[in-house]
Structures are given as structure tokens and as C-alpha cells.
Short mmCIF file of C-alpha atoms in Angstrom, two decimals:
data_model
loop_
_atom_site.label_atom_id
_atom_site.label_comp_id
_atom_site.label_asym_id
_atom_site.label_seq_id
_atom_site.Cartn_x
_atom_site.Cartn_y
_atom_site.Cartn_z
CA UNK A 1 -25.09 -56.57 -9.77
CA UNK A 2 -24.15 -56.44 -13.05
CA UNK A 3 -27.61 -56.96 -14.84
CA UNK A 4 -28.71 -54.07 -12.58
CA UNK A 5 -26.67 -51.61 -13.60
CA UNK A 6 -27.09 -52.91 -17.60
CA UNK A 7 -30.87 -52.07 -16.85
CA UNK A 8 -30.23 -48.52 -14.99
CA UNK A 9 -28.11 -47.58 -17.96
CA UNK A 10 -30.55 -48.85 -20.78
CA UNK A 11 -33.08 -47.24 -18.72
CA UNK A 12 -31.25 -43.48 -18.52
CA UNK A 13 -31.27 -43.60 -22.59
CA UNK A 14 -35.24 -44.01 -22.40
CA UNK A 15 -35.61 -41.08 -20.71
CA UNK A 16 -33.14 -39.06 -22.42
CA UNK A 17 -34.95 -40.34 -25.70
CA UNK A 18 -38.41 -38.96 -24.13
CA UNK A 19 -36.49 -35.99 -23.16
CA UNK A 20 -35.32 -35.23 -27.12
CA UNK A 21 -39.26 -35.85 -28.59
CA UNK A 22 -40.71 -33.86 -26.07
CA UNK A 23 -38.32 -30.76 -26.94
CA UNK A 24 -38.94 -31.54 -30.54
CA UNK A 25 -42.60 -31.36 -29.93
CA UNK A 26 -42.21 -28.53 -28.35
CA UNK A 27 -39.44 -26.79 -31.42
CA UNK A 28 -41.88 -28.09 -33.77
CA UNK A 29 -44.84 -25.86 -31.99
CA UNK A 30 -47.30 -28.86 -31.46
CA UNK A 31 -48.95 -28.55 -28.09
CA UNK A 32 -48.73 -32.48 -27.66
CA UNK A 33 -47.25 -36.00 -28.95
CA UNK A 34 -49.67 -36.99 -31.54
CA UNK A 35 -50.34 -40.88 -31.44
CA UNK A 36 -47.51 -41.13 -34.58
CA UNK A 37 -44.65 -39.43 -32.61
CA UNK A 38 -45.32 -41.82 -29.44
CA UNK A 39 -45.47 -44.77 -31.70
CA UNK A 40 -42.02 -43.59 -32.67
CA UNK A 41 -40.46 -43.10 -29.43
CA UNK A 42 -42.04 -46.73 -28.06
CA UNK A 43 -40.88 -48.41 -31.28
CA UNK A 44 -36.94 -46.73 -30.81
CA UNK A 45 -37.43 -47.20 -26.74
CA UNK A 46 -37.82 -50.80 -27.77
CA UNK A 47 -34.90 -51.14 -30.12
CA UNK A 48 -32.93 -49.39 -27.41
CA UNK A 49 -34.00 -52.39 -25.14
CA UNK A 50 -32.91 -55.12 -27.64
CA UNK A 51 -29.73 -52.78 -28.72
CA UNK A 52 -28.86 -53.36 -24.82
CA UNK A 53 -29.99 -56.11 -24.04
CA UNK A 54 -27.89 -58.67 -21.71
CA UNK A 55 -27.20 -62.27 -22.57
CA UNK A 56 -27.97 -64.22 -19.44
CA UNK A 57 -27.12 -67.67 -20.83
CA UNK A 58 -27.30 -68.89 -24.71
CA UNK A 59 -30.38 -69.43 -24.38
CA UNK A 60 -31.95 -66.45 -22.56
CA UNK A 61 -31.34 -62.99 -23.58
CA UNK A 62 -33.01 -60.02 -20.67
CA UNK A 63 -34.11 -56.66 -21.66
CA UNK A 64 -36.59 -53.61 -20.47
CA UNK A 65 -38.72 -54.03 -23.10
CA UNK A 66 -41.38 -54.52 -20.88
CA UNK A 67 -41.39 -50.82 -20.24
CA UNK A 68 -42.19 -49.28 -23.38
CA UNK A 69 -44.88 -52.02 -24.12
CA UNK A 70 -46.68 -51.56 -20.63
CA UNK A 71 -46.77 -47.22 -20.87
CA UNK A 72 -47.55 -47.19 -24.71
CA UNK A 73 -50.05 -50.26 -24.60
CA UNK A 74 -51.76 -48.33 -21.53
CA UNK A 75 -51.64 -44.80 -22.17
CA UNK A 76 -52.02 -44.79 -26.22
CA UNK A 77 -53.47 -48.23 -26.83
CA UNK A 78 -50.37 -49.01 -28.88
CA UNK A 79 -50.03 -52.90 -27.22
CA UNK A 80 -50.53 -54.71 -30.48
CA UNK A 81 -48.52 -52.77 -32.23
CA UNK A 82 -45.89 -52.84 -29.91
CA UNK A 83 -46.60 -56.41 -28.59
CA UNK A 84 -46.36 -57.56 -32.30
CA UNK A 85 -43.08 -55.28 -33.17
CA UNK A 86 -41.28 -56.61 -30.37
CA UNK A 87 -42.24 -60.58 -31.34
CA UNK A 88 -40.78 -60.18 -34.80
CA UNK A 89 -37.14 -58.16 -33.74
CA UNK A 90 -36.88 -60.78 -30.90
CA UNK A 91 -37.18 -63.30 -33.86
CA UNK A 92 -34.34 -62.31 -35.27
CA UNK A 93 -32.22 -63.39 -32.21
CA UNK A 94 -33.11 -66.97 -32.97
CA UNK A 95 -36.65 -69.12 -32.51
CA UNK A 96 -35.82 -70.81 -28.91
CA UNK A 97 -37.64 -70.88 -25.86
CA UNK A 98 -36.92 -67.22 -25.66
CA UNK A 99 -38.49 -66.73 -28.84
CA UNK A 100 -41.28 -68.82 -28.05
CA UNK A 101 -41.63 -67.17 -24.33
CA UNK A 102 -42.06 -63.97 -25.85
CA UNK A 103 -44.53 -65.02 -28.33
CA UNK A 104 -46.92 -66.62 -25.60
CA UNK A 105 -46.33 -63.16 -23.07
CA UNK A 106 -46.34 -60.19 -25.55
CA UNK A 107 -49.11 -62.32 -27.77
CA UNK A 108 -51.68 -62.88 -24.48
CA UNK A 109 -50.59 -59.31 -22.70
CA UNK A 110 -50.98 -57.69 -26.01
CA UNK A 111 -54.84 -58.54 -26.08
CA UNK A 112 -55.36 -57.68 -22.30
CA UNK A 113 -53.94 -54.68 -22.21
CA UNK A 114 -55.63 -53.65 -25.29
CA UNK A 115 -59.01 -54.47 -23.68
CA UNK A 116 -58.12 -52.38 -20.88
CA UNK A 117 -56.81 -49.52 -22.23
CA UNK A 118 -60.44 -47.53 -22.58
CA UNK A 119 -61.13 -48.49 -18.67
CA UNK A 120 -57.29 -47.52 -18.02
CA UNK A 121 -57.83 -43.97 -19.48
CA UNK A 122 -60.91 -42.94 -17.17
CA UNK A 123 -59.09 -43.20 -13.70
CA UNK A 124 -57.37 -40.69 -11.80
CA UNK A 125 -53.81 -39.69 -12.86
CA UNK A 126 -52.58 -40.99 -9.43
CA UNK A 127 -54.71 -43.87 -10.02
CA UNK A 128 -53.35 -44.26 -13.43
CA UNK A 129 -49.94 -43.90 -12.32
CA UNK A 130 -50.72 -46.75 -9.48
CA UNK A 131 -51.87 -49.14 -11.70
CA UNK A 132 -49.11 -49.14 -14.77
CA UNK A 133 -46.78 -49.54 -11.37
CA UNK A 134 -48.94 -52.25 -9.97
CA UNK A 135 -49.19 -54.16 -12.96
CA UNK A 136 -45.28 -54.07 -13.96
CA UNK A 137 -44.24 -55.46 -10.32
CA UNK A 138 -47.03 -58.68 -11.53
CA UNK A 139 -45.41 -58.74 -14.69
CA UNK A 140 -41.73 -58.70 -13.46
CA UNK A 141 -42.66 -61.47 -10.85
CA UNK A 142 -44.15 -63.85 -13.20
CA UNK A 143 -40.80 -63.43 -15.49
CA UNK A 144 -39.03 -64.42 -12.15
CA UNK A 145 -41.02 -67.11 -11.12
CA UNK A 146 -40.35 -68.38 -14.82
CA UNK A 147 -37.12 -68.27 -14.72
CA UNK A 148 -36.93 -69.80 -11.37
CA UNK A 149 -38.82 -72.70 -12.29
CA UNK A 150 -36.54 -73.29 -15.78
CA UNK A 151 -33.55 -72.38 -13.59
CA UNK A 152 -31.12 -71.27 -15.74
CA UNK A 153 -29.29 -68.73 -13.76
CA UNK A 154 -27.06 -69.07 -11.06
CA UNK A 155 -27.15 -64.62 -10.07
CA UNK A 156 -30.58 -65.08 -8.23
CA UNK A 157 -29.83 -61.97 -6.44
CA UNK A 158 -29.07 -59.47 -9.19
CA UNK A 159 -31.91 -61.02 -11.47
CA UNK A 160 -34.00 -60.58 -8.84
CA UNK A 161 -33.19 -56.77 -7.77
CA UNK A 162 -32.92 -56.02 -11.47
CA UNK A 163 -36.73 -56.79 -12.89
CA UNK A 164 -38.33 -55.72 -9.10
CA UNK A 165 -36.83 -52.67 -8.84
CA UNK A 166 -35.97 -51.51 -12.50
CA UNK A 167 -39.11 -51.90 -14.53
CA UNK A 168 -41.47 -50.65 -12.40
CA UNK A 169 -39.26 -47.66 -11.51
CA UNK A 170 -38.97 -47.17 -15.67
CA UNK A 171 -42.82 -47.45 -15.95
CA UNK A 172 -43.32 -44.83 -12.42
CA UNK A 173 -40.77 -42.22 -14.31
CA UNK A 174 -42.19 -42.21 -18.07
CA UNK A 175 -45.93 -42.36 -16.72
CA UNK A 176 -45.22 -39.74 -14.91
CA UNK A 177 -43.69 -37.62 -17.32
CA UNK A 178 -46.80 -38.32 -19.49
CA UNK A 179 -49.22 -37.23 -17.14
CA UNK A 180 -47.44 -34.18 -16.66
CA UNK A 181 -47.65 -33.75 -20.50
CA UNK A 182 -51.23 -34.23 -20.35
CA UNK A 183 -51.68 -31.87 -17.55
CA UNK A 184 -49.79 -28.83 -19.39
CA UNK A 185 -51.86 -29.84 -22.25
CA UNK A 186 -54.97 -29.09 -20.61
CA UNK A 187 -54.40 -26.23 -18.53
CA UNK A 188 -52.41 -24.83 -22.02
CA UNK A 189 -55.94 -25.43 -23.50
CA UNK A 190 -57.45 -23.65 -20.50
CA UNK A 191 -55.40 -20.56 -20.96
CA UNK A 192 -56.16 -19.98 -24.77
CA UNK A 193 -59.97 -20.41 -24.17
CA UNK A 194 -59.63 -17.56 -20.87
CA UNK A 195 -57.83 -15.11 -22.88
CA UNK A 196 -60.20 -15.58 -25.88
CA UNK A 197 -63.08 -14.95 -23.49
CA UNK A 198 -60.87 -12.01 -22.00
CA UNK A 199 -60.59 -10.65 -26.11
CA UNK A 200 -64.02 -11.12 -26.76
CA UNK A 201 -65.43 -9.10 -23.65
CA UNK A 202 -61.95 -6.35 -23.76
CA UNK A 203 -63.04 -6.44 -28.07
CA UNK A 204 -66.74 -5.68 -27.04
CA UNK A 205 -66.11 -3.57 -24.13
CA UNK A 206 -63.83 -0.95 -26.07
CA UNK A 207 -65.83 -1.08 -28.90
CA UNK A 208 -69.36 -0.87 -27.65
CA UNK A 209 -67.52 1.91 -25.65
CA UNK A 210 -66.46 3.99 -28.62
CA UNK A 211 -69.58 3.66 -30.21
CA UNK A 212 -71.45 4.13 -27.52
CA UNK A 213 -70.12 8.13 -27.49
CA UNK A 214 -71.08 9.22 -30.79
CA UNK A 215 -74.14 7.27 -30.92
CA UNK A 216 -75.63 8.94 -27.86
CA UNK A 217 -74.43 12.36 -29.19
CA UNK A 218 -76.06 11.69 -32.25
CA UNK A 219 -79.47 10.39 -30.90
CA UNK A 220 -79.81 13.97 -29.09
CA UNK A 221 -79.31 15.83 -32.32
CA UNK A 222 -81.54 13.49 -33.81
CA UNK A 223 -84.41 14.65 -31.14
CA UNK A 224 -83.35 18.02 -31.62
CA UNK A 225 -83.74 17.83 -35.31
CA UNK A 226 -87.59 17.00 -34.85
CA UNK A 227 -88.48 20.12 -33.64
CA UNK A 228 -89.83 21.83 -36.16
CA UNK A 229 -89.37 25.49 -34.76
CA UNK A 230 -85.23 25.11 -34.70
CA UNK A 231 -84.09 27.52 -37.47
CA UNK A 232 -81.82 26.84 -41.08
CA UNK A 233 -79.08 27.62 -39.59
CA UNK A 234 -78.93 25.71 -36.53
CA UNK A 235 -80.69 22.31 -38.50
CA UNK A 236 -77.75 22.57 -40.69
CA UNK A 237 -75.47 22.67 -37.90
CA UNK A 238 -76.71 20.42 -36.30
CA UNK A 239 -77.05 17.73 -39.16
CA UNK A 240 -72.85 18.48 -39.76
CA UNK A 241 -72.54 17.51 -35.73
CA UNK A 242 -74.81 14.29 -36.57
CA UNK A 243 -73.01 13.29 -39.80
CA UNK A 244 -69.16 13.98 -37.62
CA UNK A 245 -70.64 11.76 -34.67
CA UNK A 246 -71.84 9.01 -37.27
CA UNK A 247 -68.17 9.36 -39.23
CA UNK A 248 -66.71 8.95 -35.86
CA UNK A 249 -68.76 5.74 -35.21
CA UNK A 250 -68.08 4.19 -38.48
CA UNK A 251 -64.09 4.71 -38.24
CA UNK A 252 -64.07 2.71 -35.30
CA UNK A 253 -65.59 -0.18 -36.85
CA UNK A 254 -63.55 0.27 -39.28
CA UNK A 255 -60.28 -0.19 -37.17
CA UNK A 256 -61.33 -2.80 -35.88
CA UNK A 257 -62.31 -4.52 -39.15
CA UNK A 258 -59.00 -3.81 -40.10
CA UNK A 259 -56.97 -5.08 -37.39
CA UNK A 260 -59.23 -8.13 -37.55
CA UNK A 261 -58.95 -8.96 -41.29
CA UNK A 262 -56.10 -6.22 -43.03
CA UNK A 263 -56.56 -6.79 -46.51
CA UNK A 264 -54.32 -4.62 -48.86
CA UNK A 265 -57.35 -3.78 -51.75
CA UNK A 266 -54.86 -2.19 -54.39
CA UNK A 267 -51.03 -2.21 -54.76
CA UNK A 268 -49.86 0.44 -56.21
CA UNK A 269 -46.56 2.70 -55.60
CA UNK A 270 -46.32 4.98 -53.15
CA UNK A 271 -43.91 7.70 -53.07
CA UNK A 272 -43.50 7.82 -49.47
CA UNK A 273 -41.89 11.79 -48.90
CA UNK A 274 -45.00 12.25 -51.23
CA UNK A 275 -47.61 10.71 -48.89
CA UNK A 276 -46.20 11.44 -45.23
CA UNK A 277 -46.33 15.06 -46.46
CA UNK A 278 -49.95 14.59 -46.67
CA UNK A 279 -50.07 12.81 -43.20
CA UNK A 280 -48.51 15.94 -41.69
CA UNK A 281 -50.59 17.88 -43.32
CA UNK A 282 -53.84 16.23 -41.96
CA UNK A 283 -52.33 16.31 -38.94
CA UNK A 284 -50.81 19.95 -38.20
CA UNK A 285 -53.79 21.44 -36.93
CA UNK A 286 -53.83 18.58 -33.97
CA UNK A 287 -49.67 19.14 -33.53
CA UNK A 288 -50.98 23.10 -33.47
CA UNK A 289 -53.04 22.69 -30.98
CA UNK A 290 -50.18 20.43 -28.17
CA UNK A 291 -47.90 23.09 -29.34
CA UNK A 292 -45.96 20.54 -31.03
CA UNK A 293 -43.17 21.27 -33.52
CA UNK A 294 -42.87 19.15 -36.73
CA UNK A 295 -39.44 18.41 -38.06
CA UNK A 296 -38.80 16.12 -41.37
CA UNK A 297 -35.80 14.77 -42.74
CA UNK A 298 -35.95 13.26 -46.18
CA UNK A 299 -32.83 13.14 -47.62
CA UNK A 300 -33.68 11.39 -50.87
CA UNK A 301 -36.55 9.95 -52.47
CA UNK A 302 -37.95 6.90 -52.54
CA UNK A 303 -41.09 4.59 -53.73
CA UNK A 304 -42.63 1.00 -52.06
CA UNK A 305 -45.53 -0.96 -52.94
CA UNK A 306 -48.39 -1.05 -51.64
CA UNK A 307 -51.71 0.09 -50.31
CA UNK A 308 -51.98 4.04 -50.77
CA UNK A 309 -55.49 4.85 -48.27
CA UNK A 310 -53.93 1.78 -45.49
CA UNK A 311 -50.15 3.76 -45.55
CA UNK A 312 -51.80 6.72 -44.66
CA UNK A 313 -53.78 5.42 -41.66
CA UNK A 314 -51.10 3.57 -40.49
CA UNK A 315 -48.78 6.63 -40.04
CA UNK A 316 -51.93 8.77 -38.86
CA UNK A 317 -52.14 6.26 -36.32
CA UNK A 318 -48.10 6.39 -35.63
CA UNK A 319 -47.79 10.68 -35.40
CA UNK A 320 -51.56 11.02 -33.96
CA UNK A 321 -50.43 8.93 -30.55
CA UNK A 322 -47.11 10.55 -30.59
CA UNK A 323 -48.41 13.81 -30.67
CA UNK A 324 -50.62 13.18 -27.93
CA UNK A 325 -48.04 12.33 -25.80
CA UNK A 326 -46.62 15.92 -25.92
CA UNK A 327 -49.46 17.31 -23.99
CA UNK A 328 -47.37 20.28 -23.07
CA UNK A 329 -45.45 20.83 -26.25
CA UNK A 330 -42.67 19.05 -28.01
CA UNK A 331 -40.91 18.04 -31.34
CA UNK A 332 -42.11 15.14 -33.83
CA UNK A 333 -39.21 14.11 -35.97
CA UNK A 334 -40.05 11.93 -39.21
CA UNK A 335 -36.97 10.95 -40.71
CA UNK A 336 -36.42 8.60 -43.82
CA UNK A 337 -33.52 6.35 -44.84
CA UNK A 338 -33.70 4.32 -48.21
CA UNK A 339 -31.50 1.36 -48.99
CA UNK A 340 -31.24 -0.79 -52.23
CA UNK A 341 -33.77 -3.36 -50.48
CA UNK A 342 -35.44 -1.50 -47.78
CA UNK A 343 -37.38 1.77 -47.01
CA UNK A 344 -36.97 2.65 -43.71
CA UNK A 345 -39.56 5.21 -41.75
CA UNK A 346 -38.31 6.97 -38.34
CA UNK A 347 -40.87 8.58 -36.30
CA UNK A 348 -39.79 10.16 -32.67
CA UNK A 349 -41.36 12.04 -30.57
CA UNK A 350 -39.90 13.92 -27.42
CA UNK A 351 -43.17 12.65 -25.00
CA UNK A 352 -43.87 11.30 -21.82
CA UNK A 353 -42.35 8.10 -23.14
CA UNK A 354 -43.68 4.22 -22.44
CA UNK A 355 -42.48 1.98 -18.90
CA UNK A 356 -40.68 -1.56 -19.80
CA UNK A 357 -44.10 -2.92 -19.46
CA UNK A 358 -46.12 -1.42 -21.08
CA UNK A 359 -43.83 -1.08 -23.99
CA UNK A 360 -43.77 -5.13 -24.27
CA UNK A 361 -47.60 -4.78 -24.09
CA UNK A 362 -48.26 -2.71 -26.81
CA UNK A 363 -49.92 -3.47 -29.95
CA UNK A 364 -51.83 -6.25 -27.45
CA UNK A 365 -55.26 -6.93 -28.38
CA UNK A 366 -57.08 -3.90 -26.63
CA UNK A 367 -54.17 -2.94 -24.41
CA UNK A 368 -53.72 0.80 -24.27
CA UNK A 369 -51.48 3.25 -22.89
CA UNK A 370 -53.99 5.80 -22.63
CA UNK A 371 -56.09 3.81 -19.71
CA UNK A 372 -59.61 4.22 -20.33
CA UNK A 373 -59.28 7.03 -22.72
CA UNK A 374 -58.04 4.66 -25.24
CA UNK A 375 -59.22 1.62 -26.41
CA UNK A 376 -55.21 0.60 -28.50
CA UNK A 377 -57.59 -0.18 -31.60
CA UNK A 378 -55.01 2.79 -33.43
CA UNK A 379 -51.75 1.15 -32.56
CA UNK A 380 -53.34 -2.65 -33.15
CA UNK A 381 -54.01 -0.86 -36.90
CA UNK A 382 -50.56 -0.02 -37.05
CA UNK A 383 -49.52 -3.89 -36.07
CA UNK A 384 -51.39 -5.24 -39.01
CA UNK A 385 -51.52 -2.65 -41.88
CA UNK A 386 -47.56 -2.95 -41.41
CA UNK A 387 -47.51 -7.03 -41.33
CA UNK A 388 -49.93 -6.95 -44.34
CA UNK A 389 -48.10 -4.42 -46.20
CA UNK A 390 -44.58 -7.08 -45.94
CA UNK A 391 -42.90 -4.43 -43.10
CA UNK A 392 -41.14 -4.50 -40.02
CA UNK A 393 -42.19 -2.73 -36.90
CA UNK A 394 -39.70 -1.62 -34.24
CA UNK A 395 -40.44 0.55 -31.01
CA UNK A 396 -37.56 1.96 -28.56
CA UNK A 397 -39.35 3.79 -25.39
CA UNK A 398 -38.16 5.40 -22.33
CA UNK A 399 -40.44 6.53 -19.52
CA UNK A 400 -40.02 10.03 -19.30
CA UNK A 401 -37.75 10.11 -22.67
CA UNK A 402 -39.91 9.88 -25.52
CA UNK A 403 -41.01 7.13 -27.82
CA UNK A 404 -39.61 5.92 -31.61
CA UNK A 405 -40.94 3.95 -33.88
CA UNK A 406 -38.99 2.32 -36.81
CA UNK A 407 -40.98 1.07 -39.32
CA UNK A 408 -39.21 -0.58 -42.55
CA UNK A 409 -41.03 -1.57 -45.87
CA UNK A 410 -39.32 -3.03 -48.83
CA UNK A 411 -38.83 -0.67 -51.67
CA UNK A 412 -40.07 -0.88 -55.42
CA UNK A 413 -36.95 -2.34 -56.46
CA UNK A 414 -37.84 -5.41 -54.32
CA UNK A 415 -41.14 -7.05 -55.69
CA UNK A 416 -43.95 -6.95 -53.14
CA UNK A 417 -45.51 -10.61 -53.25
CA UNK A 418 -49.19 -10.73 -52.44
CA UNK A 419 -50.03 -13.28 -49.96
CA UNK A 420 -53.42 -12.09 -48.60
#
């Protein structure tokens, strides 16, 4: 059985071949084997198949060619290619009947299989599958009968178990390893266009939501403003309450536009101590009201690049969530470190801390900690203002322990590039 086991072998490399381009796809990020990558693993299947071939007699020289011709010619329409590549390498083996067998088979089988590769295509998988099977056992018989009639082999046995058995079982194993391919591909495709859908109606839910508050406030100042009896005093209260509501309206389309599209509008240098003392400033009468201490430690100074007004909502973003963690009091530490390359920005808080999960899930496209009181437009902010601003973004959480974010820019010493 020594053909046999020449086939099994030649056919294990096949597979391990298809095993190496389908991780490469996969390294290389493409969601499937583009028609030039299969016409490279076909075209090296096939020099496999010559590389290991077996010399029956001078004459006649047998090889599993057949396999990559039949599943390429059939799946990607590749038979003429394939049927015309394999006619010119077996050339170079010598023109005999060989040569001229192979020019009358790959030459006619070429053609068919190209004319029934669109009809191929619309069956089944299991159907597909069937045929490519069906088709190889015809194939492998005729090469039998052949060489029975020439009879110019004395191992009738071994010939015989070898292109039965072999060939179709190559064809059953690499078809079926493509239509899993395919199948992944689709249901991949199927998952991207569900969780866009599930973006678009979370992005319209938590905005229309947010909106929806300050816009109904304002409406009823709005009626109350029409009556004409209400006094100075209370119209120009009222029109402050309007204009807040309206502010409050407009920076939520604003986060959003900014998560969507961050665009750094000026680069300038920031003096960070400079500018998180304003932050903290903005922010004390919020950390007054949780009871929440305020500690800083800047040890030296130091400047980065970058966009002054999108710095100071990202870290307004950064302390405001922290301190609303500490409902019951607590301590916000913002500490500094500056390298020769890197500025890096500490803030911990001592809250009620984030669970493994939701800690992965955070900074998710409308995924917030908060439940419905949030809609995590702040902390998607944060996300991109730090991205577009050339930083690194780093969060340590423990349920119950508190939460810190590390958040690194480069400093003025290292260029910032612009590559919005």
C-alpha cells in the first residue's frame, strides 16, 4: 500500500497548508480568503502534488492534483487557471502519454467545470459538499479505468484503494473547511450589522433621552414666559432656567459629536498643573456637595501638546464620575508624574469601585455604570479626546475599592504629530 500512504502524506501537507493561510488571514485581520490568496494556496497545493508525486512506471507519474483543481475550479471558478497551471508544470516532466493524458483531462474538465461553477455556487452547502465528493469518485474511476485499459501496473490493489478512497476524502475535508469559512463569514457579517442596529437604537435611545429632559423643562418655561402678568423678576428667572436647560441640551450633542468625530481644533501647550487646577476648581462645588476631599500631588511641572478646551473636558469627565461615586464622602487624589517622553496623569478615587465586568465594558458605545441614570456619553468622551490627543488610557477598579485612572500624554519635548 505504498501509493496509499504517499497520497495520505501528500494529502496531510494540504491541509496543514490551508491551515497556515487561514491563520494568516486571520493575523492579517481580513474576514475571508480573497480570490488572490486561494489562487495561491491551489497553485502551492498543486506544486505540493507534483513535489510528491509517485513514479508508477517511466512512463506514468500519480499525484493528488486532482484535489486542488476540483475544490478551486468549483468553489472559486479558478479551473482554467488551475487546469492550465497544472498542464504546463506537468510538461516539464517530459511530453509522453502522461503529458498528453493530462492535456486531454485538465484541458476538457477545465471547460466543464468552469461552466458549472455559477450553477455549483447556488446549492446547499451539504449539497455542495455532495457534489465536489460525487464528482471526484467519477473522476478517480475514469483515471482507473484508464489505466486499466493501458495496463501498466501490476499493484491493482493499492492503485485502486489509493485514487477511491484518497481524493475524494481530500476534496470532503478542504470543502468542508471552506464552507465552514463561508459560514463564519456570514454570521461574522451578521453580528457587525446587529450590533450596529443595537448602536444606532442604544445612540438614539440615550440621546433622545438626555434631550428629552431639558427640552421638556424648557417648553414649560417657555409657556410660562407667555403670560404676560408674571413679574421682572420671575421672567428673568425664568429665562436663566430656560437658557441652563437649553446649555444642558446642547452639551449633550456635543459629547456625542465628539466621541463620534474628536477633532483636536488648535494645538497649543498646555501646562497641565496649570489646567487641572482649573478642573478642580470647576469642580469643587460638586466634590462640596458628596463631601468629597480633594488631594493633589504635583511634584514638578510639566507642559504637552495639545487641545486646551478638549483637556479640560476630558478630565471634567474623569473627576466628575469619580466624584459621583463617593456618594457618602471620600478622597479624590490627582497625582502627576513627568518623564523625559511622557506625562503621566493619576486620578483615584476612594468610591464604590467597578465589578470585572463592567470594568471591561467601559468606555463601550453607550454602556454605563450608572444604569439608566447615565447614558456613558462622558466616559466615551474621555476614550476619544485621549486617543485624539496621542495618549494612553489605563483603568484599575475594584468593586467596593475605588476606581483609578492612568492617563499618559507625551510631553512637549516629544513632538505631537497631527494625524486627524
Amino acid at each position: 500500500m505504498e501509493l496509499t500512504k504517499h497520497f495520505l502524506f501528500n494529502l496531510s501537507l494540504m491541509i496543514v497548508l490551508l491551515f497556515f493561510c487561514v491563520m494568516w488571514a486571520e493575523k492579517s485581520g481580513k474576514v475571508r480568503l480573497n480570490k488572490g490568496t486561494a489562487l495561491s494556496y491551489f497553485i502551492l497545493s498543486s506544486i505540493l502534488c507534483f513535489m510528491f508525486s509517485y513514479q508508477l512506471n517511466e512512463e506514468l507519474i500519480l499525484d493528488l492534483r486532482i484535489v486542488p483543481f476540483m475544490v478551486g475550479g468549483l468553489y472559486l471558478g479558478l479551473s482554467p487557471i488551475l487546469g492550465l497551471f497544472i498542464i504546463i508544470t506537468r510538461g516539464f516532466h517530459g511530453f509522453d502519454i502522461g503529458f498528453l493524458s493530462s492535456l486531454i483531462f485538465y484541458g476538457l474538465f477545465s471547460f466543464l467545470i468552469w461552466c458549472i461553477y455559477p450553477w455549483f455556487l447556488k446549492l446547499t452547502s451539504k449539497c455542495r459538499i455532495l457534489f465536489s465528493v460525487g464528482i471526484t469518485i467519477l473522476v478517480s474511476l475514469i483515471i482507473l479505468v484508464i489505466l486499466e485499459i493501458l495496463n501498466l501496473h501490476n499493484n491493482k490493489l493499492d492503485v485502486w484503494v489509493a485514487y477511491l478512497f484518497i481524493p475524494p476524502l481530500g476534496v470532503a475535508m478542504i470543502s468542508y473547511i471552506m464552507e465552514v469559512i463561508e459560514k463564519n463569514i456570514l454570521l461574522r457579517q451578521r453580528l457587525l450589522k446587529v450590533e450596529k442596529l443595537q448602536a444606532v437604537e442604544q445612540m438614539g435611545a440615550a440621546i433622545s433621552h438626555e434631550i428629552r429632559n431639558p427640552l421638556t423643562s424648557a417648553m414649560g418655561f417657555v409657556q410660562l414666559l407667555e403670560d404676560d402678568s408674571i413679574e421682572s423678576k420671575d421672567r428673568t428667572q425664568y429665562l436663566a432656567i430656560l437658557k441652563g436647560e437649553l446649555e444642558s441640551a446642547e452639551r449633550v450633542i456635543q459629547d456625542y459629536l465628539t466621541f463620534s468625530k474628536p477633532q483636536i481644533e488648535l494645538v497649543e501647550e498646555i501646562d497641565v498643573h496649570v489646567e487641572l487646577h482649573h478642573v478642580l476648581n470647576l469642580l469643587q462645588p460638586i466634590a462640596n456637595l458628596n463631601s468629597v476631599e480633594v488631594s493633589t500631588k504635583f511634584p514638578s511641572c510639566g507642559l504637552i501638546k495639545g487641545d486646551r478646551q478638549k483637556f479640560h473636558q476630558c478630565f471634567i469627565n474623569v473627576m466628575k464620575n469619580s466624584i459621583e461615586s463617593m456618594p457618602n464622602g471620600g478622597v479624590l487624589s490627582i497625582e502627576t508624574v513627568f518623564t523625559k517622553n511622557n506625562v503621566l496623569i493619576q486620578v483615584k478615587d476612594t468610591g464604590i469601585g467597578m465589578t470585572e465586568e463592567e470594568l471591561v465594558r467601559l468606555g463601550e458605545p453607550y454602556y454605563s455604570t450608572k444604569g439608566t441614570k447615565g447614558t456613558g456619553l462622558g466616559i466615551m468622551v474621555v476614550f476619544s479626546i485621549v486617543k485624539a490627543m496621542k495618549g494612553t488610557i489605563k483603568v484599575q477598579s475594584k468593586f467596593g475599592d475605588g476606581t483609578t485612572f492612568h492617563i499618559s500624554f507625551l510631553s512637549s519635548v516629544t513632538e505631537l504629530q497631527e494625524s486627524l
